[in-house]
Short mmCIF file of C-alpha atoms in Angstrom, two decimals:
data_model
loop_
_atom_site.label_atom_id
_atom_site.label_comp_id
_atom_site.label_asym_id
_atom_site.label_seq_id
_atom_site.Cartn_x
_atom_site.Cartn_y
_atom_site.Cartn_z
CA UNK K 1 -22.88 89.15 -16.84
CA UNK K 2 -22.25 85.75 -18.16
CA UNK K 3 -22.81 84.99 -21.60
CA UNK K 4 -24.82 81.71 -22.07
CA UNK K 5 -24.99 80.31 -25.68
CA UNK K 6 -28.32 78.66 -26.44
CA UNK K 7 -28.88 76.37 -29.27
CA UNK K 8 -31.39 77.69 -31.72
CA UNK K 9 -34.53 75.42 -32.08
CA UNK K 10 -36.70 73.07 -29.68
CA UNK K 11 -33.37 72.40 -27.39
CA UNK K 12 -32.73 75.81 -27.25
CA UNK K 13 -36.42 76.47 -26.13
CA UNK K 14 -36.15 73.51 -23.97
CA UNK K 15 -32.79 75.06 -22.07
CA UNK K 16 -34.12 78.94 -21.81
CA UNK K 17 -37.35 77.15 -19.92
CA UNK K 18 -35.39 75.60 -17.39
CA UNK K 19 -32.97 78.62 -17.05
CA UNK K 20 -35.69 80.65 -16.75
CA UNK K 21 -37.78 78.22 -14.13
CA UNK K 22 -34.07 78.23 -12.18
CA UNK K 23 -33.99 81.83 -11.86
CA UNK K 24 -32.04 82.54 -14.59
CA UNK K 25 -35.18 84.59 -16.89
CA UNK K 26 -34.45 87.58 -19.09
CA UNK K 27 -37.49 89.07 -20.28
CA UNK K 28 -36.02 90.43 -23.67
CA UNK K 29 -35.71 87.26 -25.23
CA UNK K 30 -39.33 87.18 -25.40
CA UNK K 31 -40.00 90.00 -27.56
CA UNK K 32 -40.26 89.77 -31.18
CA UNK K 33 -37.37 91.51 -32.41
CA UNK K 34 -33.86 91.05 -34.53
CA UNK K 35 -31.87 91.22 -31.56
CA UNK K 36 -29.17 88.91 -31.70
CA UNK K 37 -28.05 89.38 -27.74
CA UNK K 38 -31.08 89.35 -24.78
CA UNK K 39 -29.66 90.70 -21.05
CA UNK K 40 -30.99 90.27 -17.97
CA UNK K 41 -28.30 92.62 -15.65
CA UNK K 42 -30.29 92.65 -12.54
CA UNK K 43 -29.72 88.26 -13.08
CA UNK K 44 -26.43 88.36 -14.42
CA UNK K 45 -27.35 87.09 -18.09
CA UNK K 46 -26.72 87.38 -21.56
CA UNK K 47 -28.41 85.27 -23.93
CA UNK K 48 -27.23 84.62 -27.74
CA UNK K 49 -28.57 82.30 -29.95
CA UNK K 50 -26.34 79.86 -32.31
CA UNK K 51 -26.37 76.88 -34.33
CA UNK K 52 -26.46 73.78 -31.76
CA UNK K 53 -23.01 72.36 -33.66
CA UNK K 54 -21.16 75.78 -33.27
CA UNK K 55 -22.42 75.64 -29.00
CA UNK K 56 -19.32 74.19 -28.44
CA UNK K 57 -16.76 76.41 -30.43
CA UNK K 58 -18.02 79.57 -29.06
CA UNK K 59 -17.48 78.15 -25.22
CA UNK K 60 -14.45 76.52 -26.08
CA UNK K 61 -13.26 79.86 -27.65
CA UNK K 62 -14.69 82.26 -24.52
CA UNK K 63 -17.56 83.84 -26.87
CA UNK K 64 -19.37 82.12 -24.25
CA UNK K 65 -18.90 81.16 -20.57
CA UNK K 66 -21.69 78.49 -20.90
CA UNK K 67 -23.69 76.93 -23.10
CA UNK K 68 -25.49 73.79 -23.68
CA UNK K 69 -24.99 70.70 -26.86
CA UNK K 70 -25.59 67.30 -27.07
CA UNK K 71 -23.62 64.77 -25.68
CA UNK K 72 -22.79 63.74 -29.52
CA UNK K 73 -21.08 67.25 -29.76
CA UNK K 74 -19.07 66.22 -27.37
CA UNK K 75 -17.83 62.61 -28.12
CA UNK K 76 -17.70 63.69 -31.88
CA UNK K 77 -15.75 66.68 -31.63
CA UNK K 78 -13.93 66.76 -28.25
CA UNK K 79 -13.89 70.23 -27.56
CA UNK K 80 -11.51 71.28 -24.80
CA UNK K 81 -14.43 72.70 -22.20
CA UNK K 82 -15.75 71.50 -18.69
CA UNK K 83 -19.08 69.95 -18.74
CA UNK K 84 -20.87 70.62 -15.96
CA UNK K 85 -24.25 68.62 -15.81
CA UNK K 86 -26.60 66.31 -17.57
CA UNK K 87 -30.23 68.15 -18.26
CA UNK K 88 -31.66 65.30 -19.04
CA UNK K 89 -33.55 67.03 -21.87
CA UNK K 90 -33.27 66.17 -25.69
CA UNK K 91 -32.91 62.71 -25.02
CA UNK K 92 -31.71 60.48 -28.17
CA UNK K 93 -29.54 57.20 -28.61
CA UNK K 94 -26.36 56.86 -31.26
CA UNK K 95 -26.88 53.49 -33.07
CA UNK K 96 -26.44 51.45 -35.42
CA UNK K 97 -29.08 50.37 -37.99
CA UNK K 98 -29.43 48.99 -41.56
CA UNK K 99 -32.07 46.93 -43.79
CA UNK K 100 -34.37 44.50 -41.53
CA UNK K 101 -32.50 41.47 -42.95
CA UNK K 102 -28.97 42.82 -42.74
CA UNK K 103 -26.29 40.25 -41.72
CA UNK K 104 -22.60 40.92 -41.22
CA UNK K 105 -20.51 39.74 -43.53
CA UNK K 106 -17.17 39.40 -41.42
CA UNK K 107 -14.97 38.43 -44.12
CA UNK K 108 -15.36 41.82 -45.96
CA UNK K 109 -15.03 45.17 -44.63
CA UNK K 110 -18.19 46.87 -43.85
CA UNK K 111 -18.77 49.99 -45.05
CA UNK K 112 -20.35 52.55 -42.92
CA UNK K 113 -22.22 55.76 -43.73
CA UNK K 114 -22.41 58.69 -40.85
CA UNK K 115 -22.36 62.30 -39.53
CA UNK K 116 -20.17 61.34 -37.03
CA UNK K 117 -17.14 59.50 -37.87
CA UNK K 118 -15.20 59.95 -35.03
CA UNK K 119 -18.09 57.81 -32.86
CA UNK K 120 -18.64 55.72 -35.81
CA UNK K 121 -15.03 54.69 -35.61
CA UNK K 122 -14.35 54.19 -32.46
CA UNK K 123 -16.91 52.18 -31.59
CA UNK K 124 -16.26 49.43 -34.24
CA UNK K 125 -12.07 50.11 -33.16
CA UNK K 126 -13.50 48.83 -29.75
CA UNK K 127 -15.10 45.76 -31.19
CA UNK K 128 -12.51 45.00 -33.63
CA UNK K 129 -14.21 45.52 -37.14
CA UNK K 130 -12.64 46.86 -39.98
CA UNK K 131 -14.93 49.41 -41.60
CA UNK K 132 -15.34 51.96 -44.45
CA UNK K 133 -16.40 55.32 -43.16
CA UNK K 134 -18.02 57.11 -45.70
CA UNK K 135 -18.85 60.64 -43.97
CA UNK K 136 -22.00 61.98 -45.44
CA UNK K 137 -23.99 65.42 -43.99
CA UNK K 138 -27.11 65.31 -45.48
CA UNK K 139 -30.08 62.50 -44.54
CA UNK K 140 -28.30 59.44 -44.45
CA UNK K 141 -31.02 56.75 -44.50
CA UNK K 142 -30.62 56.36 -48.44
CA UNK K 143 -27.01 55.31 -48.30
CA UNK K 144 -27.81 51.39 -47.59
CA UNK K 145 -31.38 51.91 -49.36
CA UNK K 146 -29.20 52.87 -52.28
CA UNK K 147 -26.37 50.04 -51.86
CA UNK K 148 -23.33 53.22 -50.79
CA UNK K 149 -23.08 51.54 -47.66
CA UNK K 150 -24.12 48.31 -45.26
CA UNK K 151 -25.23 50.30 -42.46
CA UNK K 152 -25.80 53.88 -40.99
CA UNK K 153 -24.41 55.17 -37.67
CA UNK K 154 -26.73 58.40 -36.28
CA UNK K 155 -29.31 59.97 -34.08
CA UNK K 156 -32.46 57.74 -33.09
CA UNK K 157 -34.98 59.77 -31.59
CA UNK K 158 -38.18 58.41 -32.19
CA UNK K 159 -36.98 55.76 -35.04
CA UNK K 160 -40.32 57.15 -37.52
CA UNK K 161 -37.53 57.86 -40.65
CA UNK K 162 -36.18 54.27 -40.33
CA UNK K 163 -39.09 52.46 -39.96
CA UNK K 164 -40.43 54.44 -43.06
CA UNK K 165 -37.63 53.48 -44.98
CA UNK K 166 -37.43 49.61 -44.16
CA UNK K 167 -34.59 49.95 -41.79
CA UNK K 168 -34.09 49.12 -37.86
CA UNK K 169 -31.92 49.85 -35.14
CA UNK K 170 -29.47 47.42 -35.01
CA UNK K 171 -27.58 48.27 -32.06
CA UNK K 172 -27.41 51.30 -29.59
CA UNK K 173 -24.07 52.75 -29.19
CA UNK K 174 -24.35 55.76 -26.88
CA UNK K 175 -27.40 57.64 -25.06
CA UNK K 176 -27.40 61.02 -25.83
CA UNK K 177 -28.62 64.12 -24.01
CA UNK K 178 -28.37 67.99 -23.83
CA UNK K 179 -25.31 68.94 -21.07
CA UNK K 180 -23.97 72.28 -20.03
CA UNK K 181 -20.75 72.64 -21.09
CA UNK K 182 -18.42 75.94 -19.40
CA UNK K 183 -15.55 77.58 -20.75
CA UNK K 184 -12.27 76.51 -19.03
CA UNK K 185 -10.67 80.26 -17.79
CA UNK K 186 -14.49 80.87 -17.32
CA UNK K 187 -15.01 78.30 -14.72
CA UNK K 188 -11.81 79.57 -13.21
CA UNK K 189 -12.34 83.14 -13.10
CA UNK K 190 -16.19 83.20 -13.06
CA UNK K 191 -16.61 80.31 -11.06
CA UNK K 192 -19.46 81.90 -8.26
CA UNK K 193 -21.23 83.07 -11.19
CA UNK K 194 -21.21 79.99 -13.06
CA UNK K 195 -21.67 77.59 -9.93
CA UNK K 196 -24.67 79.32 -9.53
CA UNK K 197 -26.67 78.71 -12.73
CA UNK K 198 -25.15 74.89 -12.64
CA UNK K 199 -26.47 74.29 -8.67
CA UNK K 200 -29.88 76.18 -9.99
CA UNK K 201 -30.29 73.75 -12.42
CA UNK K 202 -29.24 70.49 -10.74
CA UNK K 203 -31.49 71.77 -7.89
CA UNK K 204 -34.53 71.86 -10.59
CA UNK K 205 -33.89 68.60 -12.09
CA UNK K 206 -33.48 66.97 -9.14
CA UNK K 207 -36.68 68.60 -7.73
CA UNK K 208 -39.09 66.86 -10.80
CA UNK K 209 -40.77 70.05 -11.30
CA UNK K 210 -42.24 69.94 -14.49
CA UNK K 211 -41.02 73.32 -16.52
CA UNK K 212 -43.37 73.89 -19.63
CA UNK K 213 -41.25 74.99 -22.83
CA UNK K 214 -41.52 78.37 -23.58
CA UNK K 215 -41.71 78.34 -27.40
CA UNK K 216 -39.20 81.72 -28.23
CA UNK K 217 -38.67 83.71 -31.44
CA UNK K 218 -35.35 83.08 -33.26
#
């Protein structure tokens, strides 16, 4: 079996549905229970549930073959894996965005509050602005409400928290989405296996069925 790492929450809900819908179902994760592994044999699967940012270590370290993150996993953290395919699911943009009437002062250095300072930075390297990263973890829509910083760099969804705190988007870096991401020797060694679940997905995407969301226990 391959072991698929699933990200716990709605995206993780979102990716089981299509596996499932692709042919990929196991019928164990379904049951209320304190399982922490769900396997399908007769499908070749084995499900595990972990935190979305830790997707990515366990593939990259062969706890998992597969797995799916965000592409902001990816840019942030660079984790040495193969990824496989857009599932155009958990769609989000990276931006910019500050007070309504911020204005750039070029002449200083502007100081810039984020969970992701790695994108943060390279973006303004690649338009030339000096900045002050200050890397926060918590909600970081206070920072320029509360003078720490000029502007915030993070996930934009729906925009509802910055437009309840008197801020706007003031420039979209990156889209984001969910991708499946395969552990290198994996892809080499289990590559029928693994081929298989990528082509079953691709083939689902591409077909526009609509796959309702199976909401899971976890």
């Amino acid at each position: 079996m391959i072991n698929v790492a699933l990200p716990k929450g709605r995206l993780g809900d979102r990716t089981y549905s299509l596996m499932a819908a692709a042919g990929f179902d196991c019928p164990a994760i379904l049951e209320k229970n304190r399982k922490l592994t769900f396997e399908n044999p007769e499908k070749g699967v084995r499900y595990f549930w972990v935190k979305p940012s830790d997707v990515s270590i366990y593939v990259e370290r062969g706890a998992a073959d597969i797995g799916v993150c965000g592409r902001d996993i990816l840019l942030e953290y660079r984790p040495n894996v193969y990824e496989l395919l857009d599932l155009g699911i958990g769609k989000c943009r990276m931006c910019v965005a500050g007070p309504k009437d911020f204005s750039d002062q070029m002449d200083r250095t502007l100081r810039v509050a984020t969970k992701f300072p790695n994108i943060a930075g390279n973006y303004y390297e690649s338009i030339g602005r000096d900045i002050d990263i200050i890397h926060l973890n918590g909600s970081i829509e206070i920072a320029p409400i509360l003078g720490l910083s000029d502007v915030i760099v993070d996930i934009v969804e729906t925009g509802n928290t910055l437009r309840e705190n008197d801020l706007v988007v003031l420039k979209e870096i990156i889209p984001i989405s969910a991708r499946l991401i395969s552990n290198k020797v994996s892809f080499q060694f289990r590559h029928d296996e693994i081929q298989a679940v990528r082509d079953g997905l691709e083939k689902l995407i591409k077909s526009g069925e609509k796959v309702e969301t199976v909401s899971l226990q976890h």
